[in-house]
PDB file of C-alpha atoms and ligand atoms in Angstrom:
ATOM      1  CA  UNK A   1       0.000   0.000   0.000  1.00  0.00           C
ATOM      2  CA  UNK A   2       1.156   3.555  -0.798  1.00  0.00           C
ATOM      3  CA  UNK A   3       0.050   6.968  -0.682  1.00  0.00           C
ATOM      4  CA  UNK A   4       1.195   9.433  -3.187  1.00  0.00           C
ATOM      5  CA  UNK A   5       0.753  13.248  -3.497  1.00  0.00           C
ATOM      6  CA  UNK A   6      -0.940  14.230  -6.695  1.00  0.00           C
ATOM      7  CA  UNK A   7      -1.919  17.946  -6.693  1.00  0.00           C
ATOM      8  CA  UNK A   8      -3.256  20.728  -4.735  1.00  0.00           C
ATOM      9  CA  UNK A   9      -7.611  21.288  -4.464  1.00  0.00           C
ATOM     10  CA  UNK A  10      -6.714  24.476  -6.035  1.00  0.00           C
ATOM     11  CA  UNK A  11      -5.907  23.059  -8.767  1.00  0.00           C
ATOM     12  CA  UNK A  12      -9.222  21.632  -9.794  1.00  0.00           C
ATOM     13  CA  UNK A  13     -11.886  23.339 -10.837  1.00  0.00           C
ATOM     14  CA  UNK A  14     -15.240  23.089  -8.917  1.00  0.00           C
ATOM     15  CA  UNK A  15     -17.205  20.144 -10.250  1.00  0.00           C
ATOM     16  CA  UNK A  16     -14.521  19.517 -12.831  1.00  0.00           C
ATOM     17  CA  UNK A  17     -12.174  17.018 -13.213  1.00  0.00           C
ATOM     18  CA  UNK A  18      -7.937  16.879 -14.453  1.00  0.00           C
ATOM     19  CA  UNK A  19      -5.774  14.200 -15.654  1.00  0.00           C
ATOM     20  CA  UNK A  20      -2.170  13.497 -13.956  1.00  0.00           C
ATOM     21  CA  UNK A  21       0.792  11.192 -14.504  1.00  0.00           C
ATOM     22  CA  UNK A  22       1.749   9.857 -10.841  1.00  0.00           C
ATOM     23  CA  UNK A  23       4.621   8.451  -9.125  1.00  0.00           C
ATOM     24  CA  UNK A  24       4.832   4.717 -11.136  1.00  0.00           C
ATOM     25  CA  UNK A  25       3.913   5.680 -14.230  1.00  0.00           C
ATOM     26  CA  UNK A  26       0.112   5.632 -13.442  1.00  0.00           C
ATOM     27  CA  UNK A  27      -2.015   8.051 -15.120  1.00  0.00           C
ATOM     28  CA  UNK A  28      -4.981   9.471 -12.490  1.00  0.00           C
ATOM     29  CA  UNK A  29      -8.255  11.326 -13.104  1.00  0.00           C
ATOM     30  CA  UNK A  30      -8.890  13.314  -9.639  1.00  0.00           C
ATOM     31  CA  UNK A  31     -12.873  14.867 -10.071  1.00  0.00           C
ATOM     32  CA  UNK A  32     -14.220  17.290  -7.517  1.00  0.00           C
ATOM     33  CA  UNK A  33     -18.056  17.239  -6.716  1.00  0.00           C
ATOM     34  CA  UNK A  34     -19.116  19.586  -4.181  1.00  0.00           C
ATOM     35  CA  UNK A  35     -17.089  19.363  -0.906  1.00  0.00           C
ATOM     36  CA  UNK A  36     -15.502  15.976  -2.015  1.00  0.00           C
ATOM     37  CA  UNK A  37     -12.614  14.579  -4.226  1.00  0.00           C
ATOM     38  CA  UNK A  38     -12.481  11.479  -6.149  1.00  0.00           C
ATOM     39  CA  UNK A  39      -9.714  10.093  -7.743  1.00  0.00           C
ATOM     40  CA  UNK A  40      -9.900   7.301 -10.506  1.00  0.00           C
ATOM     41  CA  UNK A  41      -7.688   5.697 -13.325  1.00  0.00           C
ATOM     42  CA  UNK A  42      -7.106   7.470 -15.961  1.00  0.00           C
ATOM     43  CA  UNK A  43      -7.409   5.413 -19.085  1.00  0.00           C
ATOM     44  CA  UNK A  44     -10.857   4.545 -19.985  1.00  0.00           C
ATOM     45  CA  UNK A  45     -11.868   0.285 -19.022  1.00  0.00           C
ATOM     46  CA  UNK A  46     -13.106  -0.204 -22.976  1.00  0.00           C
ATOM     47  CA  UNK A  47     -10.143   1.259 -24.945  1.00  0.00           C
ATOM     48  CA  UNK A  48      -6.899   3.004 -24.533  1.00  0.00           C
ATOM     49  CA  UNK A  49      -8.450   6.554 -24.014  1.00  0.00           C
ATOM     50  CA  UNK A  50      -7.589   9.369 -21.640  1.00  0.00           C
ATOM     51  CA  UNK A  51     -10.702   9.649 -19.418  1.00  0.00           C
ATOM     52  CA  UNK A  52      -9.448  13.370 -19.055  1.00  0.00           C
ATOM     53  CA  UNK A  53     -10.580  13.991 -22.249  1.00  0.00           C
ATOM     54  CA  UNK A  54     -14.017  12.995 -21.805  1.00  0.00           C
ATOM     55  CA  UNK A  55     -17.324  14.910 -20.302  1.00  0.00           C
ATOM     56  CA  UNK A  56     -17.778  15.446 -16.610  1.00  0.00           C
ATOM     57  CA  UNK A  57     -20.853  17.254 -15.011  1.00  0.00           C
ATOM     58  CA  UNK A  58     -20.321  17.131 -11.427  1.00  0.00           C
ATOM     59  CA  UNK A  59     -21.808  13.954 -11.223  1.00  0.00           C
ATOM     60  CA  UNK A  60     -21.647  11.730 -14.054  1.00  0.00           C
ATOM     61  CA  UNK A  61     -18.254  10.979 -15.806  1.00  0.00           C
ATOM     62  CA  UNK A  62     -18.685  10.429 -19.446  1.00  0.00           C
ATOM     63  CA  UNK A  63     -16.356   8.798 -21.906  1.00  0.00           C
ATOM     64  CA  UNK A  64     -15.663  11.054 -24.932  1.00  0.00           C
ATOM     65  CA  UNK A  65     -14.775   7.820 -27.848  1.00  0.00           C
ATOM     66  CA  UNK A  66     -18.220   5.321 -27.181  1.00  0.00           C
ATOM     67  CA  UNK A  67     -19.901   7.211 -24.343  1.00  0.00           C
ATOM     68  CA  UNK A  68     -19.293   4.342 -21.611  1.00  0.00           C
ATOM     69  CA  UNK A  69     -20.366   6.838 -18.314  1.00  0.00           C
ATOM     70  CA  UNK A  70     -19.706   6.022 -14.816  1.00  0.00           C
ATOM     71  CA  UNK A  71     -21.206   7.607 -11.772  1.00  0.00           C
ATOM     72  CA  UNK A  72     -18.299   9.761  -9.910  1.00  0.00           C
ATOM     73  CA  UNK A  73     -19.097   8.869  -6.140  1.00  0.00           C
ATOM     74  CA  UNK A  74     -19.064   5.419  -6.585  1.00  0.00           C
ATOM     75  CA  UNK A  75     -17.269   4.233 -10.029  1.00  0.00           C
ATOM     76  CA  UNK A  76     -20.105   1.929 -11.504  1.00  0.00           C
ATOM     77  CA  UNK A  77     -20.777   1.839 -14.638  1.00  0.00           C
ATOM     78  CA  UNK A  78     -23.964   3.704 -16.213  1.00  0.00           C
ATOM     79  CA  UNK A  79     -26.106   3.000 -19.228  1.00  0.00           C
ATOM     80  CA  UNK A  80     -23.785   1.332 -21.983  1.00  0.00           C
ATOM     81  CA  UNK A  81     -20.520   1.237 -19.835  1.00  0.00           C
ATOM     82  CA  UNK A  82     -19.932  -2.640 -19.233  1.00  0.00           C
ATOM     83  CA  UNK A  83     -16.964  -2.312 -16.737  1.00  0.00           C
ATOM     84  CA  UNK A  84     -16.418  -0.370 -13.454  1.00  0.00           C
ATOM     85  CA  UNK A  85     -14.098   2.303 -13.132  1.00  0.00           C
ATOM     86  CA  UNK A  86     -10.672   1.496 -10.253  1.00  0.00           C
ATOM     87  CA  UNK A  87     -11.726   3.627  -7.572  1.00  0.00           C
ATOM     88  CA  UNK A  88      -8.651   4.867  -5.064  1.00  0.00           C
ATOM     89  CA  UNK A  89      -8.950   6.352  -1.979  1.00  0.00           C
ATOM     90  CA  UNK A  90      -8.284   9.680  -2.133  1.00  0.00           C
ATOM     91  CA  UNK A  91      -6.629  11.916   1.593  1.00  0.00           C
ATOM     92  CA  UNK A  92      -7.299  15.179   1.468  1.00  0.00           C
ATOM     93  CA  UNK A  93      -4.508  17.212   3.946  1.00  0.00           C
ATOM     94  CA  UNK A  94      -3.824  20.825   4.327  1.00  0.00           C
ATOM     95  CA  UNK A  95      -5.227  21.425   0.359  1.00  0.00           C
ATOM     96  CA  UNK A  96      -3.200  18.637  -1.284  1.00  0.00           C
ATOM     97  CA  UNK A  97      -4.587  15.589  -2.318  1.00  0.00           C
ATOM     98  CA  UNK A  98      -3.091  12.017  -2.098  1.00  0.00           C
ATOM     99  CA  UNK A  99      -4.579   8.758  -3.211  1.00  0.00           C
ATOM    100  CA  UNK A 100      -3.516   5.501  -1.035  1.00  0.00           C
ATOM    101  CA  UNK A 101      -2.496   2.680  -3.758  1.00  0.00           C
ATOM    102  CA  UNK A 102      -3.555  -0.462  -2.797  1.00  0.00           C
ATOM    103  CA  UNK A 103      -1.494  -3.807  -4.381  1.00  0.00           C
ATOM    104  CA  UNK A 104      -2.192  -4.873  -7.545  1.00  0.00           C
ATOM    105  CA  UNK A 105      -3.011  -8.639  -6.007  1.00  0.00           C
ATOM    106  CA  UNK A 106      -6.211  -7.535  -3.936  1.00  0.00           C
ATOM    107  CA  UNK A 107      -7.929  -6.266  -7.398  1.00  0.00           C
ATOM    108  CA  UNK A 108      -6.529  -9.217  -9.502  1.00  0.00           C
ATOM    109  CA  UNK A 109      -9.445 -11.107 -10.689  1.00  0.00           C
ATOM    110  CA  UNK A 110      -7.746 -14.143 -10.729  1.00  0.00           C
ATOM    111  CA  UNK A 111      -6.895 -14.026  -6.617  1.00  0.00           C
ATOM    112  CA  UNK A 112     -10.381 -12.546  -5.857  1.00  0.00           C
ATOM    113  CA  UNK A 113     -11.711 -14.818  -3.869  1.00  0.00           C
ATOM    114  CA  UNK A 114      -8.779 -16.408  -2.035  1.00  0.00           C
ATOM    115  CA  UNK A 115      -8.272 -16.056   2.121  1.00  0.00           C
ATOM    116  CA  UNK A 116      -6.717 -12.924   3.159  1.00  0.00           C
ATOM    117  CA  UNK A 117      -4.071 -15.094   4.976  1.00  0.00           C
ATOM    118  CA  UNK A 118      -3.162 -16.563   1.204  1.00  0.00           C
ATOM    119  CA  UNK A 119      -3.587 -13.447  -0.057  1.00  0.00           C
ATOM    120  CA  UNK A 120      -0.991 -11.798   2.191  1.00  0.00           C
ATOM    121  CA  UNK A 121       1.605 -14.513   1.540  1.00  0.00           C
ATOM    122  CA  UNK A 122       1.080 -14.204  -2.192  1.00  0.00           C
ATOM    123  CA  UNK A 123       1.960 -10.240  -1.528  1.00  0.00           C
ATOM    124  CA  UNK A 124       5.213 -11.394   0.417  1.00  0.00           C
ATOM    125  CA  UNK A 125       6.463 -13.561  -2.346  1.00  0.00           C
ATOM    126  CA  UNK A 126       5.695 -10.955  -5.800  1.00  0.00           C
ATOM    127  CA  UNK A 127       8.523  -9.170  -6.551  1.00  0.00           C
ATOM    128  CA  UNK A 128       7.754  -5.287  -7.467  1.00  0.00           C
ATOM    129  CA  UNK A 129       9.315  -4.424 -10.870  1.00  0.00           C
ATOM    130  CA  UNK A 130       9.513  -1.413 -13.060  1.00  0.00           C
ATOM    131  CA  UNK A 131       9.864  -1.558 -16.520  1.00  0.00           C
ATOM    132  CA  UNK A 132      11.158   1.075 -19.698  1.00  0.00           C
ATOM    133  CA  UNK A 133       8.943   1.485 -22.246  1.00  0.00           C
ATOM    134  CA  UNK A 134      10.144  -1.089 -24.820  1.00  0.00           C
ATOM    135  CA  UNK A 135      11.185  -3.658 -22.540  1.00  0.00           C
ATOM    136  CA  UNK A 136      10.559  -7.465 -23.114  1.00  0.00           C
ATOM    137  CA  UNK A 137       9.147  -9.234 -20.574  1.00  0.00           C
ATOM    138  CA  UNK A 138       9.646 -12.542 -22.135  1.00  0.00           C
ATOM    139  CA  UNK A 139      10.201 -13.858 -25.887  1.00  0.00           C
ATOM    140  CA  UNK A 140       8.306 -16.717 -27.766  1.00  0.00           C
ATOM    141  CA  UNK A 141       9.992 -20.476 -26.189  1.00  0.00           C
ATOM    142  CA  UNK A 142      11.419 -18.498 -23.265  1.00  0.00           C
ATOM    143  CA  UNK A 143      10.817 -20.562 -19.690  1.00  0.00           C
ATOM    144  CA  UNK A 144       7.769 -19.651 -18.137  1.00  0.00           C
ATOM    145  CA  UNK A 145       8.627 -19.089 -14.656  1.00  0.00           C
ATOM    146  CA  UNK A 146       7.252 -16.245 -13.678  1.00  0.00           C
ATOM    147  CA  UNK A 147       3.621 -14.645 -14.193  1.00  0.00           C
ATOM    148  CA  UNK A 148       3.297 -11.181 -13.947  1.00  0.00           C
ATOM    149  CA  UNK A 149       0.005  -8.472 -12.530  1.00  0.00           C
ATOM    150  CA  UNK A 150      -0.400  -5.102 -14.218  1.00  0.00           C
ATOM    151  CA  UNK A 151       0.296  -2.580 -11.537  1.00  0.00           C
ATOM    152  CA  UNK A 152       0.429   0.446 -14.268  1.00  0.00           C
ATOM    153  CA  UNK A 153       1.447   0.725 -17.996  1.00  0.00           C
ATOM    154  CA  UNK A 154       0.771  -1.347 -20.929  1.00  0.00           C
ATOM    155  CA  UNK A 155       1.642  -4.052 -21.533  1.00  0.00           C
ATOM    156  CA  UNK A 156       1.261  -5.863 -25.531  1.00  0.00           C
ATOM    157  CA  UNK A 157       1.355  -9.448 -26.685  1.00  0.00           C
ATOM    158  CA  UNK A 158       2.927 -10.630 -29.836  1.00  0.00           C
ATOM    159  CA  UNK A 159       2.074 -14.249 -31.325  1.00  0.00           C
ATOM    160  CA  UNK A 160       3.212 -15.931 -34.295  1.00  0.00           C
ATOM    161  CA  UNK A 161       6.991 -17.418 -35.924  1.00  0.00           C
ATOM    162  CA  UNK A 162       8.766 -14.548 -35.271  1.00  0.00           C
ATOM    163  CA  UNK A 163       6.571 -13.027 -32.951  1.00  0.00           C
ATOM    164  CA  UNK A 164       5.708  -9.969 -34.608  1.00  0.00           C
ATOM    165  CA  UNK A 165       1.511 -10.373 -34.808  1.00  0.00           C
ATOM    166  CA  UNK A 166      -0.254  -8.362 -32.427  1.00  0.00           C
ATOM    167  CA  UNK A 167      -2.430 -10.603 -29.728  1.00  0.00           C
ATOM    168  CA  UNK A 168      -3.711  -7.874 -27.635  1.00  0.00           C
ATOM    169  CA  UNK A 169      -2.723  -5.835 -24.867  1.00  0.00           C
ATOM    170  CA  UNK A 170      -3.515  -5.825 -20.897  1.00  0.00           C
ATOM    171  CA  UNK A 171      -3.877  -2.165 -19.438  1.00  0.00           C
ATOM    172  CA  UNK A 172      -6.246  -2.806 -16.678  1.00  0.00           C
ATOM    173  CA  UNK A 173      -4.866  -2.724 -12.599  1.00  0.00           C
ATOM    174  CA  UNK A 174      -4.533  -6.599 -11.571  1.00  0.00           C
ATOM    175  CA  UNK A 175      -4.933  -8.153 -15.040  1.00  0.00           C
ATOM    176  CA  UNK A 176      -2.532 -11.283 -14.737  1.00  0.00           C
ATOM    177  CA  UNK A 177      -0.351 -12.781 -17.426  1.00  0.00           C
ATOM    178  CA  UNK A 178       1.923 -14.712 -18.038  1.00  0.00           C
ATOM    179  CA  UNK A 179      -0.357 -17.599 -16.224  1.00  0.00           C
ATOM    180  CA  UNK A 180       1.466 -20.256 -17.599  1.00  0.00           C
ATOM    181  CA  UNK A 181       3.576 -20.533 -15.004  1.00  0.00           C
ATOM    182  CA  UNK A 182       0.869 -22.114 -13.493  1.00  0.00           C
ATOM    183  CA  UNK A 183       0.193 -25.084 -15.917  1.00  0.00           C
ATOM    184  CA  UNK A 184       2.543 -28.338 -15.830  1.00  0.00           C
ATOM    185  CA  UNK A 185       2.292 -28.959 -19.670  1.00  0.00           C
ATOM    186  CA  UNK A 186       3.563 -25.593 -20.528  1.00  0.00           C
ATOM    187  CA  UNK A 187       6.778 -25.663 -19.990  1.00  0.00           C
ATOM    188  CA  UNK A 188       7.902 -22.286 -22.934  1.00  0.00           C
ATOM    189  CA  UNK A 189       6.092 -18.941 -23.909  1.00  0.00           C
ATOM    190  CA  UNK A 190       3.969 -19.062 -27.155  1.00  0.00           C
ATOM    191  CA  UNK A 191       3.981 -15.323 -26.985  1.00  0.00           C
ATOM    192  CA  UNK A 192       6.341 -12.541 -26.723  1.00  0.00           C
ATOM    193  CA  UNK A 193       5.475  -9.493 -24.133  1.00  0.00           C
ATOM    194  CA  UNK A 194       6.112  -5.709 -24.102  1.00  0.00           C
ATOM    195  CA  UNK A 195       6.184  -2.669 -22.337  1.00  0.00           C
ATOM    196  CA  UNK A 196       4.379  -0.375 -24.506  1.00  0.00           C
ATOM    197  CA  UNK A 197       4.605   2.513 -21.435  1.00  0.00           C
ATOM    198  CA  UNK A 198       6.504   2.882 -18.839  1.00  0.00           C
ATOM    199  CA  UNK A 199       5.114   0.081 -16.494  1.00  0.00           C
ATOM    200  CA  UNK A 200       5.100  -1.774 -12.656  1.00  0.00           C
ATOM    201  CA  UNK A 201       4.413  -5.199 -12.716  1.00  0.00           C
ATOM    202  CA  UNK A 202       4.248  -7.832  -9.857  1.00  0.00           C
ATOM    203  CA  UNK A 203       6.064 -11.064 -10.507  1.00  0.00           C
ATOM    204  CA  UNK A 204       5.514 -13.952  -9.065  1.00  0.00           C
ATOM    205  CA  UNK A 205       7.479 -17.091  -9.168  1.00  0.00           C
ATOM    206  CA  UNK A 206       4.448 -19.782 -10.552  1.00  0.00           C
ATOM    207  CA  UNK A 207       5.893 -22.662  -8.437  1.00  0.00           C
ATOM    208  CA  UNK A 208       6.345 -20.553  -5.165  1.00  0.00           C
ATOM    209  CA  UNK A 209       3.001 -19.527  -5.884  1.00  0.00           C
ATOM    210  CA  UNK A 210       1.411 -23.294  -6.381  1.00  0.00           C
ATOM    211  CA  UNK A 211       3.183 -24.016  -2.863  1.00  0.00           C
ATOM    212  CA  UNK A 212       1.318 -21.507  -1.374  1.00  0.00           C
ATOM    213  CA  UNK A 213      -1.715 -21.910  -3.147  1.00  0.00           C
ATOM    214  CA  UNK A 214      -1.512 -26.007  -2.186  1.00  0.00           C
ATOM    215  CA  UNK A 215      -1.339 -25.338   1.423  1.00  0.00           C
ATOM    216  CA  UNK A 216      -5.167 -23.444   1.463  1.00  0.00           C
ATOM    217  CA  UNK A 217      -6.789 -25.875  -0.871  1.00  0.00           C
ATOM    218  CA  UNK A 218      -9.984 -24.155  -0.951  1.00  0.00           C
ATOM    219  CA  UNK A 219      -7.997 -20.549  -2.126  1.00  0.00           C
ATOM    220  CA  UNK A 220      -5.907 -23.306  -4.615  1.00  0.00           C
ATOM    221  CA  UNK A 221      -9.405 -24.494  -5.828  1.00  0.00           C
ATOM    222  CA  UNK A 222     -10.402 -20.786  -6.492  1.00  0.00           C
ATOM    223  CA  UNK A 223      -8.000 -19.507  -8.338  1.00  0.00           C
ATOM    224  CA  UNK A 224      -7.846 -23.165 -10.409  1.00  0.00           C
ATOM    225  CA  UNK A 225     -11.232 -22.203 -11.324  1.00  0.00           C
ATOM    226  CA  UNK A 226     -10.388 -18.523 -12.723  1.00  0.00           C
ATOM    227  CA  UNK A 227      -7.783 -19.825 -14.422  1.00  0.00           C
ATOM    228  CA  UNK A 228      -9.832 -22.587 -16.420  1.00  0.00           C
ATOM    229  CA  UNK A 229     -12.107 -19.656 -17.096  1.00  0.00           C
ATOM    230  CA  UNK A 230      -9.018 -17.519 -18.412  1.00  0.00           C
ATOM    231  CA  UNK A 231      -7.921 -20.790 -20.596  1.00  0.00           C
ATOM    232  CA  UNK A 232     -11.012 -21.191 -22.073  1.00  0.00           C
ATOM    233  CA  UNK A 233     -11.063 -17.472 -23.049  1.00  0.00           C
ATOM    234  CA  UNK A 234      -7.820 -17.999 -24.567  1.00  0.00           C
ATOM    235  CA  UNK A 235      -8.984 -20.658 -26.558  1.00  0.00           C
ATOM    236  CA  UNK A 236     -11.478 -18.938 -28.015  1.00  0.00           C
ATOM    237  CA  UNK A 237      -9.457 -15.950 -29.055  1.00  0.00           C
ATOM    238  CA  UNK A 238      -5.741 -17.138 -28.759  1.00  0.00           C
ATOM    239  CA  UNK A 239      -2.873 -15.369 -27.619  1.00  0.00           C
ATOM    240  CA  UNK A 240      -0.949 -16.389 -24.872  1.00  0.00           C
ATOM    241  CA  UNK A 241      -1.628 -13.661 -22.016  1.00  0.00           C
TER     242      UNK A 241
HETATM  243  S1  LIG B 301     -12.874   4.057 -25.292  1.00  0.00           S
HETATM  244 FE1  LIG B 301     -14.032   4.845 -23.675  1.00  0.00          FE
HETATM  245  S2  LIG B 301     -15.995   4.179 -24.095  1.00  0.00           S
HETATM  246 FE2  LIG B 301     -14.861   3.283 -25.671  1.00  0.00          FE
END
């Protein structure tokens, strides 16, 4: 957990919203409404659009490219939107604003539903890592040891020979890749991975990670199930993620 400073109150206008670039290389949308400050990510859930460039009334958030709108004091989505907005919790002190950063882990659909105790150890083992834009993660056929959880960035996946076809792209807090490392029978990448921002990523060792996740069965049986979910998803449209 960490609490950054991002700007002064003064600094937005009164029931409007502005865009910044924090600590990390996370971009932040901080929205005043009356008395109260929210602060949300900046990159729109649907596509790779600044959210700062979008409508905002006071009250409803709006995005400008397919109008996905959210509601501001809570972060659900409204209407057409078909995915929340991250919420962080914003500290107002002496007229500057922070926002606490939670880890990536706690909002990683995979781990959602696994015991805090699990959780925790999980948090002990991942390794915090930041990354260039540009940097490669991991090339088509290398080991997969390691899976990795968006903290902020982009990240892009590349398929094919000589792993120059596009496969998609993770952007969201907590999306995990890389999962792999969690599979017996999959012993080298199919897909190459890149920065495509400046990015933090958890890593996680996969069989430190099955240890763990062996010793609470009923978290192991959890996350088992995501993943199934995940494979199936990658089945359908493939590209290793
Ligand atoms: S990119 Fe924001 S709604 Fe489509």
């Amino acid at each position: 957990m960490s609490k950054i400073r991002v700007c002064n109150t003064a600094e937005i206008p009164s029931n409007g919203m502005k865009e910044y670039d924090i600590e990390g290389g996370l971009k932040v949308l901080i929205a005043n409404a009356g008395d109260r400050y929210y602060a949300y990510q900046g990159i729109c859930p649907h596509q790779d659009v600044n959210l700062g460039e979008g409508y905002y009334d006071g009250a409803v958030l709006t995005c400008h490219q397919h109008l996905w709108q959210w509601d501001i004091a809570t972060g659900k989505e409204i209407g057409l939107a078909e995915a929340p907005l991250e919420k962080y919790e914003v500290q107002v002190e002496d007229g500057e604003i922070f926002v606490v950063q939670s880890s990536a882990l706690k909002v990683a659909q995979l781990f959602m539903d696994i015991s805090d105790a699990t959780l925790q150890q999980l948090d002990q083992l991942a390794r915090r890592e930041k990354y260039e834009s540009g940097s490669t993660l991991y090339n088509i056929g290398d080991p997969t040891d390691d899976l990795y959880i968006l903290e902020s960035g982009r990240v892009e996946f590349l398929i094919g020979r000589d792993g120059t076809s596009p496969a998609g792209f993770v952007l969201r807090k907590g999306e995990v890749f890389g999962w792999a490392a969690l599979l017996e029978n999959q012993p080298r990448r199919i897909a190459k991975s890149t920065c495509l921002e400046d990015s933090v990523l958890l890593r996680l060792n996969g069989e430190e990670a099955l240890k763990v996740l062996e010793s609470d069965p009923a978290s192991g049986y959890f996350v088992m199930r995501k993943l199934s979910t995940l494979i199936t998803r990658h089945l359908a449209s493939p590209g290793e993620k």
